[in-house]
Short mmCIF file of C-alpha atoms in Angstrom, two decimals:
data_model
loop_
_atom_site.label_atom_id
_atom_site.label_comp_id
_atom_site.label_asym_id
_atom_site.label_seq_id
_atom_site.Cartn_x
_atom_site.Cartn_y
_atom_site.Cartn_z
CA UNK A 1 187.80 43.73 -44.28
CA UNK A 2 189.26 47.11 -45.42
CA UNK A 3 189.52 49.56 -42.60
CA UNK A 4 190.14 53.26 -42.23
CA UNK A 5 191.93 55.04 -39.64
CA UNK A 6 192.24 58.90 -39.83
CA UNK A 7 194.31 60.80 -36.61
CA UNK A 8 192.17 63.89 -35.46
CA UNK A 9 194.39 64.80 -32.79
CA UNK A 10 196.32 68.27 -33.81
CA UNK A 11 195.11 71.64 -33.49
CA UNK A 12 195.18 73.86 -36.26
CA UNK A 13 198.39 76.23 -36.19
CA UNK A 14 196.28 79.49 -36.73
CA UNK A 15 193.34 78.56 -34.92
CA UNK A 16 193.95 77.44 -31.35
CA UNK A 17 191.68 75.45 -29.82
CA UNK A 18 190.13 74.07 -33.11
CA UNK A 19 191.25 70.71 -34.34
CA UNK A 20 192.70 70.69 -37.78
CA UNK A 21 190.39 67.84 -38.76
CA UNK A 22 187.60 70.07 -38.56
CA UNK A 23 188.80 73.05 -40.55
CA UNK A 24 186.80 73.74 -43.84
CA UNK A 25 187.82 72.19 -46.61
CA UNK A 26 185.89 71.78 -50.20
CA UNK A 27 182.94 72.69 -48.89
CA UNK A 28 183.24 70.28 -46.05
CA UNK A 29 185.31 69.70 -43.13
CA UNK A 30 188.77 67.97 -43.98
CA UNK A 31 187.69 64.79 -41.81
CA UNK A 32 184.80 64.53 -44.06
CA UNK A 33 186.71 64.93 -47.05
CA UNK A 34 188.94 62.14 -45.88
CA UNK A 35 186.05 59.92 -45.01
CA UNK A 36 184.95 60.24 -48.86
CA UNK A 37 188.41 59.31 -50.12
CA UNK A 38 188.14 56.23 -47.88
CA UNK A 39 184.75 55.25 -48.81
CA UNK A 40 185.57 55.24 -52.49
CA UNK A 41 188.62 53.35 -51.97
CA UNK A 42 185.91 50.79 -50.73
CA UNK A 43 186.90 51.20 -47.15
CA UNK A 44 183.94 49.51 -45.31
CA UNK A 45 184.57 50.89 -41.68
CA UNK A 46 186.25 54.22 -40.74
CA UNK A 47 187.78 54.99 -37.14
CA UNK A 48 188.83 58.45 -36.47
CA UNK A 49 191.66 58.46 -33.45
CA UNK A 50 191.16 61.82 -31.45
CA UNK A 51 192.75 63.22 -28.52
CA UNK A 52 190.04 65.36 -27.24
CA UNK A 53 186.12 65.79 -28.29
CA UNK A 54 184.94 69.01 -29.68
CA UNK A 55 180.95 69.92 -30.82
CA UNK A 56 182.70 70.54 -34.32
CA UNK A 57 184.16 67.12 -34.45
CA UNK A 58 181.22 65.33 -33.34
CA UNK A 59 179.31 67.02 -36.34
CA UNK A 60 181.71 66.03 -38.74
CA UNK A 61 181.92 62.55 -37.89
CA UNK A 62 178.11 62.60 -37.67
CA UNK A 63 177.84 64.07 -41.46
CA UNK A 64 180.27 61.69 -42.30
CA UNK A 65 178.29 58.46 -41.03
CA UNK A 66 175.57 59.75 -43.66
CA UNK A 67 177.10 58.44 -46.47
CA UNK A 68 176.92 54.84 -46.04
CA UNK A 69 179.78 54.28 -44.22
CA UNK A 70 180.21 53.15 -40.87
CA UNK A 71 182.39 56.08 -38.95
CA UNK A 72 183.45 55.57 -35.15
CA UNK A 73 185.73 57.44 -32.75
CA UNK A 74 188.78 55.60 -30.94
CA UNK A 75 190.67 56.99 -27.94
CA UNK A 76 193.28 54.65 -27.73
CA UNK A 77 195.26 52.04 -29.74
CA UNK A 78 193.94 49.88 -27.37
CA UNK A 79 190.39 50.59 -28.25
CA UNK A 80 191.36 50.94 -31.86
CA UNK A 81 192.87 47.18 -31.99
CA UNK A 82 189.31 46.07 -30.10
CA UNK A 83 187.46 47.09 -33.29
CA UNK A 84 189.49 46.50 -36.24
CA UNK A 85 190.48 42.93 -35.49
CA UNK A 86 193.57 41.00 -36.41
CA UNK A 87 192.80 40.00 -39.83
CA UNK A 88 191.92 43.45 -41.14
CA UNK A 89 193.57 45.72 -43.72
CA UNK A 90 193.92 49.05 -42.24
CA UNK A 91 194.36 52.19 -44.45
CA UNK A 92 195.81 55.05 -42.02
CA UNK A 93 195.71 58.70 -42.91
CA UNK A 94 197.64 61.35 -41.06
CA UNK A 95 196.56 64.25 -39.04
CA UNK A 96 196.10 67.05 -41.57
CA UNK A 97 196.56 64.75 -44.64
CA UNK A 98 195.14 66.34 -48.17
CA UNK A 99 195.40 63.81 -51.11
CA UNK A 100 193.34 62.37 -54.32
CA UNK A 101 191.46 59.58 -55.20
CA UNK A 102 194.03 58.26 -57.17
CA UNK A 103 197.01 58.00 -54.37
CA UNK A 104 194.15 56.43 -52.03
CA UNK A 105 193.16 53.77 -54.38
CA UNK A 106 196.65 52.94 -55.13
CA UNK A 107 197.44 52.23 -51.64
CA UNK A 108 194.43 50.54 -50.86
CA UNK A 109 195.35 48.40 -53.87
CA UNK A 110 197.44 45.68 -52.07
CA UNK A 111 197.17 43.63 -48.94
CA UNK A 112 200.87 43.53 -47.53
CA UNK A 113 202.10 46.32 -45.06
CA UNK A 114 203.18 49.41 -47.45
CA UNK A 115 204.03 53.32 -46.56
CA UNK A 116 203.57 55.95 -48.97
CA UNK A 117 207.19 58.07 -48.97
CA UNK A 118 208.90 60.89 -50.29
CA UNK A 119 212.86 61.63 -50.79
CA UNK A 120 212.21 65.04 -50.19
CA UNK A 121 212.66 66.20 -46.42
CA UNK A 122 211.47 69.60 -47.71
CA UNK A 123 207.99 68.57 -49.37
CA UNK A 124 205.10 69.40 -47.77
CA UNK A 125 204.05 65.69 -47.60
CA UNK A 126 207.07 64.79 -45.42
CA UNK A 127 206.20 64.30 -41.89
CA UNK A 128 208.23 61.98 -40.37
CA UNK A 129 211.88 60.81 -41.26
CA UNK A 130 211.96 56.68 -41.66
CA UNK A 131 215.64 56.30 -42.56
CA UNK A 132 218.52 58.22 -44.36
CA UNK A 133 216.46 58.22 -47.76
CA UNK A 134 212.77 58.22 -47.03
CA UNK A 135 210.15 60.30 -45.32
CA UNK A 136 206.71 59.16 -44.41
CA UNK A 137 204.10 61.06 -46.75
CA UNK A 138 201.06 60.56 -44.74
CA UNK A 139 199.58 57.19 -45.78
CA UNK A 140 200.17 53.89 -44.44
CA UNK A 141 198.67 50.21 -45.12
CA UNK A 142 198.89 48.41 -42.02
CA UNK A 143 197.36 45.00 -40.14
CA UNK A 144 195.36 44.87 -37.68
CA UNK A 145 198.02 42.76 -35.67
CA UNK A 146 200.01 45.93 -35.79
CA UNK A 147 197.40 47.65 -33.87
CA UNK A 148 197.72 45.01 -31.51
CA UNK A 149 201.15 45.40 -31.02
CA UNK A 150 200.99 49.06 -30.34
CA UNK A 151 198.17 48.33 -27.60
CA UNK A 152 200.54 46.74 -25.51
CA UNK A 153 202.89 49.47 -25.30
CA UNK A 154 203.02 52.08 -22.57
CA UNK A 155 200.04 54.61 -22.43
CA UNK A 156 202.46 57.34 -22.84
CA UNK A 157 203.29 56.38 -26.44
CA UNK A 158 202.56 58.78 -29.32
CA UNK A 159 199.78 56.58 -31.33
CA UNK A 160 200.64 57.99 -34.80
CA UNK A 161 204.35 57.86 -34.37
CA UNK A 162 204.14 54.43 -32.81
CA UNK A 163 202.10 52.99 -35.51
CA UNK A 164 204.76 54.63 -38.08
CA UNK A 165 207.47 53.00 -36.26
CA UNK A 166 205.84 49.12 -36.06
CA UNK A 167 205.46 49.54 -39.82
CA UNK A 168 209.04 49.87 -40.43
CA UNK A 169 210.59 47.66 -38.16
CA UNK A 170 207.81 45.05 -39.62
CA UNK A 171 209.10 45.62 -42.97
CA UNK A 172 206.60 47.35 -44.79
CA UNK A 173 207.14 48.30 -48.36
CA UNK A 174 207.95 51.83 -49.38
CA UNK A 175 205.62 53.37 -52.44
CA UNK A 176 206.93 56.39 -53.58
CA UNK A 177 205.21 59.51 -53.90
CA UNK A 178 205.32 60.78 -57.65
CA UNK A 179 205.90 64.12 -58.49
CA UNK A 180 202.44 64.47 -60.19
CA UNK A 181 200.74 63.12 -57.33
CA UNK A 182 202.20 65.89 -55.25
CA UNK A 183 201.24 68.52 -57.67
CA UNK A 184 197.90 67.49 -57.68
CA UNK A 185 197.75 68.28 -54.23
CA UNK A 186 199.06 65.64 -52.01
CA UNK A 187 200.35 67.24 -48.25
CA UNK A 188 199.91 67.20 -45.01
CA UNK A 189 198.71 70.72 -43.65
CA UNK A 190 197.26 72.33 -40.37
CA UNK A 191 196.68 75.86 -41.38
CA UNK A 192 193.32 76.91 -42.01
CA UNK A 193 194.46 79.75 -44.41
CA UNK A 194 196.59 77.05 -46.47
CA UNK A 195 194.09 74.64 -46.21
CA UNK A 196 191.60 76.80 -47.78
CA UNK A 197 193.78 77.65 -50.65
CA UNK A 198 194.65 73.78 -51.45
CA UNK A 199 190.79 73.18 -51.44
CA UNK A 200 190.89 75.29 -54.54
CA UNK A 201 193.39 73.28 -55.93
CA UNK A 202 191.46 69.82 -55.45
CA UNK A 203 188.57 71.42 -56.57
CA UNK A 204 190.51 72.30 -59.59
CA UNK A 205 191.60 68.65 -60.27
CA UNK A 206 188.07 67.36 -59.98
CA UNK A 207 187.10 69.31 -62.98
CA UNK A 208 189.53 67.09 -64.88
CA UNK A 209 187.15 64.01 -64.97
CA UNK A 210 186.24 64.52 -68.44
CA UNK A 211 189.21 64.67 -70.94
CA UNK A 212 187.46 65.07 -74.42
CA UNK A 213 188.60 68.40 -76.18
CA UNK A 214 185.02 70.27 -75.66
CA UNK A 215 185.24 69.56 -72.10
CA UNK A 216 188.91 70.30 -71.95
CA UNK A 217 189.02 73.58 -73.54
CA UNK A 218 185.32 74.75 -72.81
CA UNK A 219 183.47 73.42 -70.04
CA UNK A 220 186.08 72.49 -67.74
CA UNK A 221 187.97 76.27 -67.66
CA UNK A 222 184.10 76.97 -66.69
CA UNK A 223 183.89 74.46 -64.16
CA UNK A 224 187.29 75.42 -62.63
CA UNK A 225 186.17 79.18 -62.23
CA UNK A 226 182.79 78.57 -61.10
CA UNK A 227 183.46 75.72 -58.53
CA UNK A 228 185.48 77.20 -55.95
CA UNK A 229 183.15 80.36 -55.63
CA UNK A 230 180.19 77.73 -55.19
CA UNK A 231 181.80 75.94 -52.72
CA UNK A 232 183.14 79.08 -50.79
CA UNK A 233 179.36 80.45 -50.66
CA UNK A 234 177.84 77.03 -49.75
CA UNK A 235 175.42 76.93 -52.78
CA UNK A 236 173.70 73.53 -52.74
CA UNK A 237 174.52 71.11 -55.39
CA UNK A 238 170.52 70.49 -56.26
CA UNK A 239 170.60 74.64 -57.51
CA UNK A 240 173.08 73.72 -60.17
CA UNK A 241 170.54 70.77 -61.14
CA UNK A 242 167.36 72.82 -61.10
CA UNK A 243 169.35 75.57 -63.48
CA UNK A 244 170.54 72.83 -65.93
CA UNK A 245 166.65 71.57 -66.07
CA UNK A 246 165.45 74.55 -66.57
CA UNK A 247 167.96 75.92 -69.13
CA UNK A 248 167.14 72.30 -70.90
CA UNK A 249 163.56 72.99 -70.98
CA UNK A 250 163.83 76.52 -72.35
CA UNK A 251 166.32 74.87 -75.07
CA UNK A 252 164.05 72.28 -76.18
CA UNK A 253 161.49 74.48 -76.57
CA UNK A 254 163.20 76.84 -78.65
CA UNK A 255 164.17 74.01 -81.00
CA UNK A 256 160.76 72.50 -81.15
CA UNK A 257 159.36 76.36 -82.01
CA UNK A 258 161.57 76.03 -85.30
CA UNK A 259 164.23 78.18 -83.53
CA UNK A 260 167.16 75.43 -83.20
CA UNK A 261 169.91 77.79 -83.25
CA UNK A 262 169.09 79.91 -80.30
CA UNK A 263 167.85 76.27 -78.52
CA UNK A 264 171.26 74.79 -79.20
CA UNK A 265 172.84 78.16 -77.72
CA UNK A 266 170.86 77.74 -74.41
CA UNK A 267 171.67 74.39 -74.26
CA UNK A 268 175.32 74.94 -74.03
CA UNK A 269 174.16 76.70 -70.47
CA UNK A 270 172.91 73.74 -69.48
CA UNK A 271 175.76 71.64 -70.18
CA UNK A 272 178.06 73.95 -68.22
CA UNK A 273 175.46 73.55 -65.33
CA UNK A 274 175.58 69.91 -65.43
CA UNK A 275 179.64 69.62 -65.89
CA UNK A 276 179.95 71.82 -62.69
CA UNK A 277 177.28 69.77 -60.63
CA UNK A 278 179.09 66.53 -61.82
CA UNK A 279 182.43 67.99 -60.57
CA UNK A 280 180.74 69.15 -57.19
CA UNK A 281 179.41 65.60 -56.39
CA UNK A 282 182.45 64.32 -57.08
CA UNK A 283 184.22 66.18 -54.60
CA UNK A 284 181.44 65.68 -52.09
CA UNK A 285 181.88 61.83 -53.11
CA UNK A 286 178.62 61.46 -54.86
CA UNK A 287 180.18 59.16 -57.59
CA UNK A 288 176.75 58.19 -58.69
CA UNK A 289 175.05 61.10 -58.92
CA UNK A 290 178.34 62.74 -60.68
CA UNK A 291 177.91 59.61 -63.41
CA UNK A 292 173.91 60.49 -63.60
CA UNK A 293 174.89 64.27 -64.37
CA UNK A 294 177.33 63.29 -67.16
CA UNK A 295 174.87 60.76 -68.45
CA UNK A 296 172.21 63.78 -68.29
CA UNK A 297 174.63 65.53 -70.82
CA UNK A 298 174.41 62.58 -73.43
CA UNK A 299 170.35 62.90 -72.87
CA UNK A 300 170.32 66.71 -73.48
CA UNK A 301 172.43 66.00 -76.52
CA UNK A 302 170.39 63.47 -78.24
CA UNK A 303 167.11 65.58 -77.11
CA UNK A 304 168.49 68.60 -78.79
CA UNK A 305 169.89 66.87 -82.20
CA UNK A 306 166.26 65.13 -82.61
CA UNK A 307 164.31 68.26 -81.99
CA UNK A 308 166.91 70.25 -84.57
CA UNK A 309 166.06 67.33 -87.36
CA UNK A 310 162.47 67.71 -86.83
CA UNK A 311 162.67 71.70 -86.98
CA UNK A 312 164.61 71.06 -90.15
CA UNK A 313 162.46 68.42 -91.46
CA UNK A 314 159.61 70.79 -90.95
CA UNK A 315 161.24 73.57 -92.67
CA UNK A 316 162.30 71.97 -95.89
CA UNK A 317 159.95 69.00 -95.76
CA UNK A 318 162.63 66.67 -96.38
CA UNK A 319 163.58 63.72 -94.06
CA UNK A 320 167.37 63.84 -94.78
CA UNK A 321 167.95 66.10 -91.31
CA UNK A 322 166.02 63.16 -89.58
CA UNK A 323 168.35 60.32 -90.74
CA UNK A 324 171.23 62.33 -90.05
CA UNK A 325 170.33 63.13 -86.62
CA UNK A 326 169.07 59.62 -86.03
CA UNK A 327 172.53 58.51 -87.01
CA UNK A 328 174.61 60.92 -84.97
CA UNK A 329 172.52 59.87 -81.85
CA UNK A 330 172.94 56.20 -82.42
CA UNK A 331 176.55 56.55 -83.16
CA UNK A 332 177.24 58.36 -80.08
CA UNK A 333 175.13 55.93 -77.96
CA UNK A 334 177.36 53.07 -79.32
CA UNK A 335 180.41 55.36 -78.73
CA UNK A 336 179.65 56.10 -75.24
CA UNK A 337 179.13 52.49 -74.57
CA UNK A 338 182.45 50.86 -76.20
CA UNK A 339 184.81 50.37 -73.27
CA UNK A 340 187.73 51.82 -74.94
CA UNK A 341 190.12 54.61 -73.66
CA UNK A 342 188.61 57.96 -74.91
CA UNK A 343 191.28 59.87 -77.04
CA UNK A 344 190.85 63.92 -76.83
CA UNK A 345 190.01 64.17 -80.63
CA UNK A 346 186.86 61.74 -80.26
CA UNK A 347 183.61 63.33 -80.29
CA UNK A 348 181.46 63.68 -76.89
CA UNK A 349 177.96 64.59 -76.51
CA UNK A 350 179.09 68.30 -75.49
CA UNK A 351 181.69 68.55 -78.52
CA UNK A 352 178.38 67.68 -80.65
CA UNK A 353 176.58 70.57 -79.49
CA UNK A 354 179.31 73.25 -79.70
CA UNK A 355 179.61 72.10 -83.29
CA UNK A 356 175.96 71.84 -84.17
CA UNK A 357 175.30 75.46 -82.40
CA UNK A 358 177.06 77.81 -84.64
CA UNK A 359 176.31 76.00 -88.06
CA UNK A 360 172.46 76.23 -86.59
CA UNK A 361 172.52 79.69 -85.64
CA UNK A 362 174.03 80.89 -89.20
CA UNK A 363 170.74 78.65 -90.49
CA UNK A 364 172.90 75.70 -91.73
CA UNK A 365 171.21 73.35 -89.31
CA UNK A 366 171.39 70.38 -91.80
CA UNK A 367 174.60 70.91 -92.57
CA UNK A 368 175.79 70.69 -89.00
CA UNK A 369 174.04 67.56 -88.63
CA UNK A 370 175.67 65.89 -91.25
CA UNK A 371 178.87 67.65 -89.84
CA UNK A 372 178.13 65.42 -86.52
CA UNK A 373 176.81 62.36 -87.94
CA UNK A 374 180.19 61.59 -89.68
CA UNK A 375 182.14 63.00 -86.61
CA UNK A 376 180.07 60.65 -84.53
CA UNK A 377 180.48 57.51 -86.95
CA UNK A 378 184.18 58.41 -87.30
CA UNK A 379 184.74 58.14 -83.45
CA UNK A 380 183.01 54.84 -83.31
CA UNK A 381 184.97 53.46 -85.95
CA UNK A 382 188.05 54.59 -83.91
CA UNK A 383 186.75 53.15 -80.92
CA UNK A 384 185.81 49.78 -82.45
CA UNK A 385 189.85 49.78 -83.88
CA UNK A 386 191.16 50.30 -80.50
CA UNK A 387 189.15 47.25 -78.92
CA UNK A 388 190.90 45.43 -81.96
CA UNK A 389 194.28 46.50 -81.28
CA UNK A 390 193.97 45.88 -77.64
CA UNK A 391 191.16 42.96 -77.19
#
């Protein structure tokens, strides 16, 4: 079994009496964010090691337990050892740790004991020196047996430090924290003000889920600007979904009313709402919802291209626009199903809408359909070739 152990003992440096684990972070508390990361890595049960109970901590644990993962509070190493079991693999997160899915997944991928380390003692991720070279960077992979060893130590031992020392003595592997991971937001922070600033950085990193040129240069910057403000104002995720649905309905109505250019322009607003909503869902650990929202962009693309093809057919009484729309939709759907790593220049639903919109506004909808059909087919060919190169 893969379990998680989060330390929630230290007070915030700028808010005496408030546990750092209960400080706001990314629209939730830091503790809830840490639980989300562990759940995403496949952890089945999370234990929160505490020194004292506070109403904010209890509330955070209650909310975290709603994520289909069991979260329990433990007050000592003895209690943790009893509940975890000797055969379990435990992923340990330090008090005040901020990190990303990539780092957590890397540490959760092995079975043997391991410590995430940094060789820079001045790094914001450095917590405690392990030897002359390395400092602990806030994540450890330990065994349940090691928790049992600490349980037999004197009661005045510091739980986190003792666990670290036992791991070192057992010869745990040192896994280096990379510069890229640190730039992405991995650090230990006990200040409410600093956590707020770092929250925006993590929010920005989540908008990088989609790497196509249209997303990277158009919709990702929009999400990066909007998401921190939405989180700060505690705007619910459903409001973005409602906004996207309303814009999509207006867009389809305009296209079917023989105004495809105006409809496509409005559909871009719906895509922006969906992309931002997907990033917010990813932040909150709702990965299925994030994937669903990204799938909705594909559905909107198909609906708008089909409506544009129909409107063009109705205007010129020629089946060519319909055939081109079917070719574009069919090719792009196949692209989405090819398990090849996307390249930045490849076609995507959002890219097609960006290309088609100005051409339709200029009354060249048929030419726009031809362009995106060729683009989708070219991307499909490249995707198939990529699979042939690396079967």
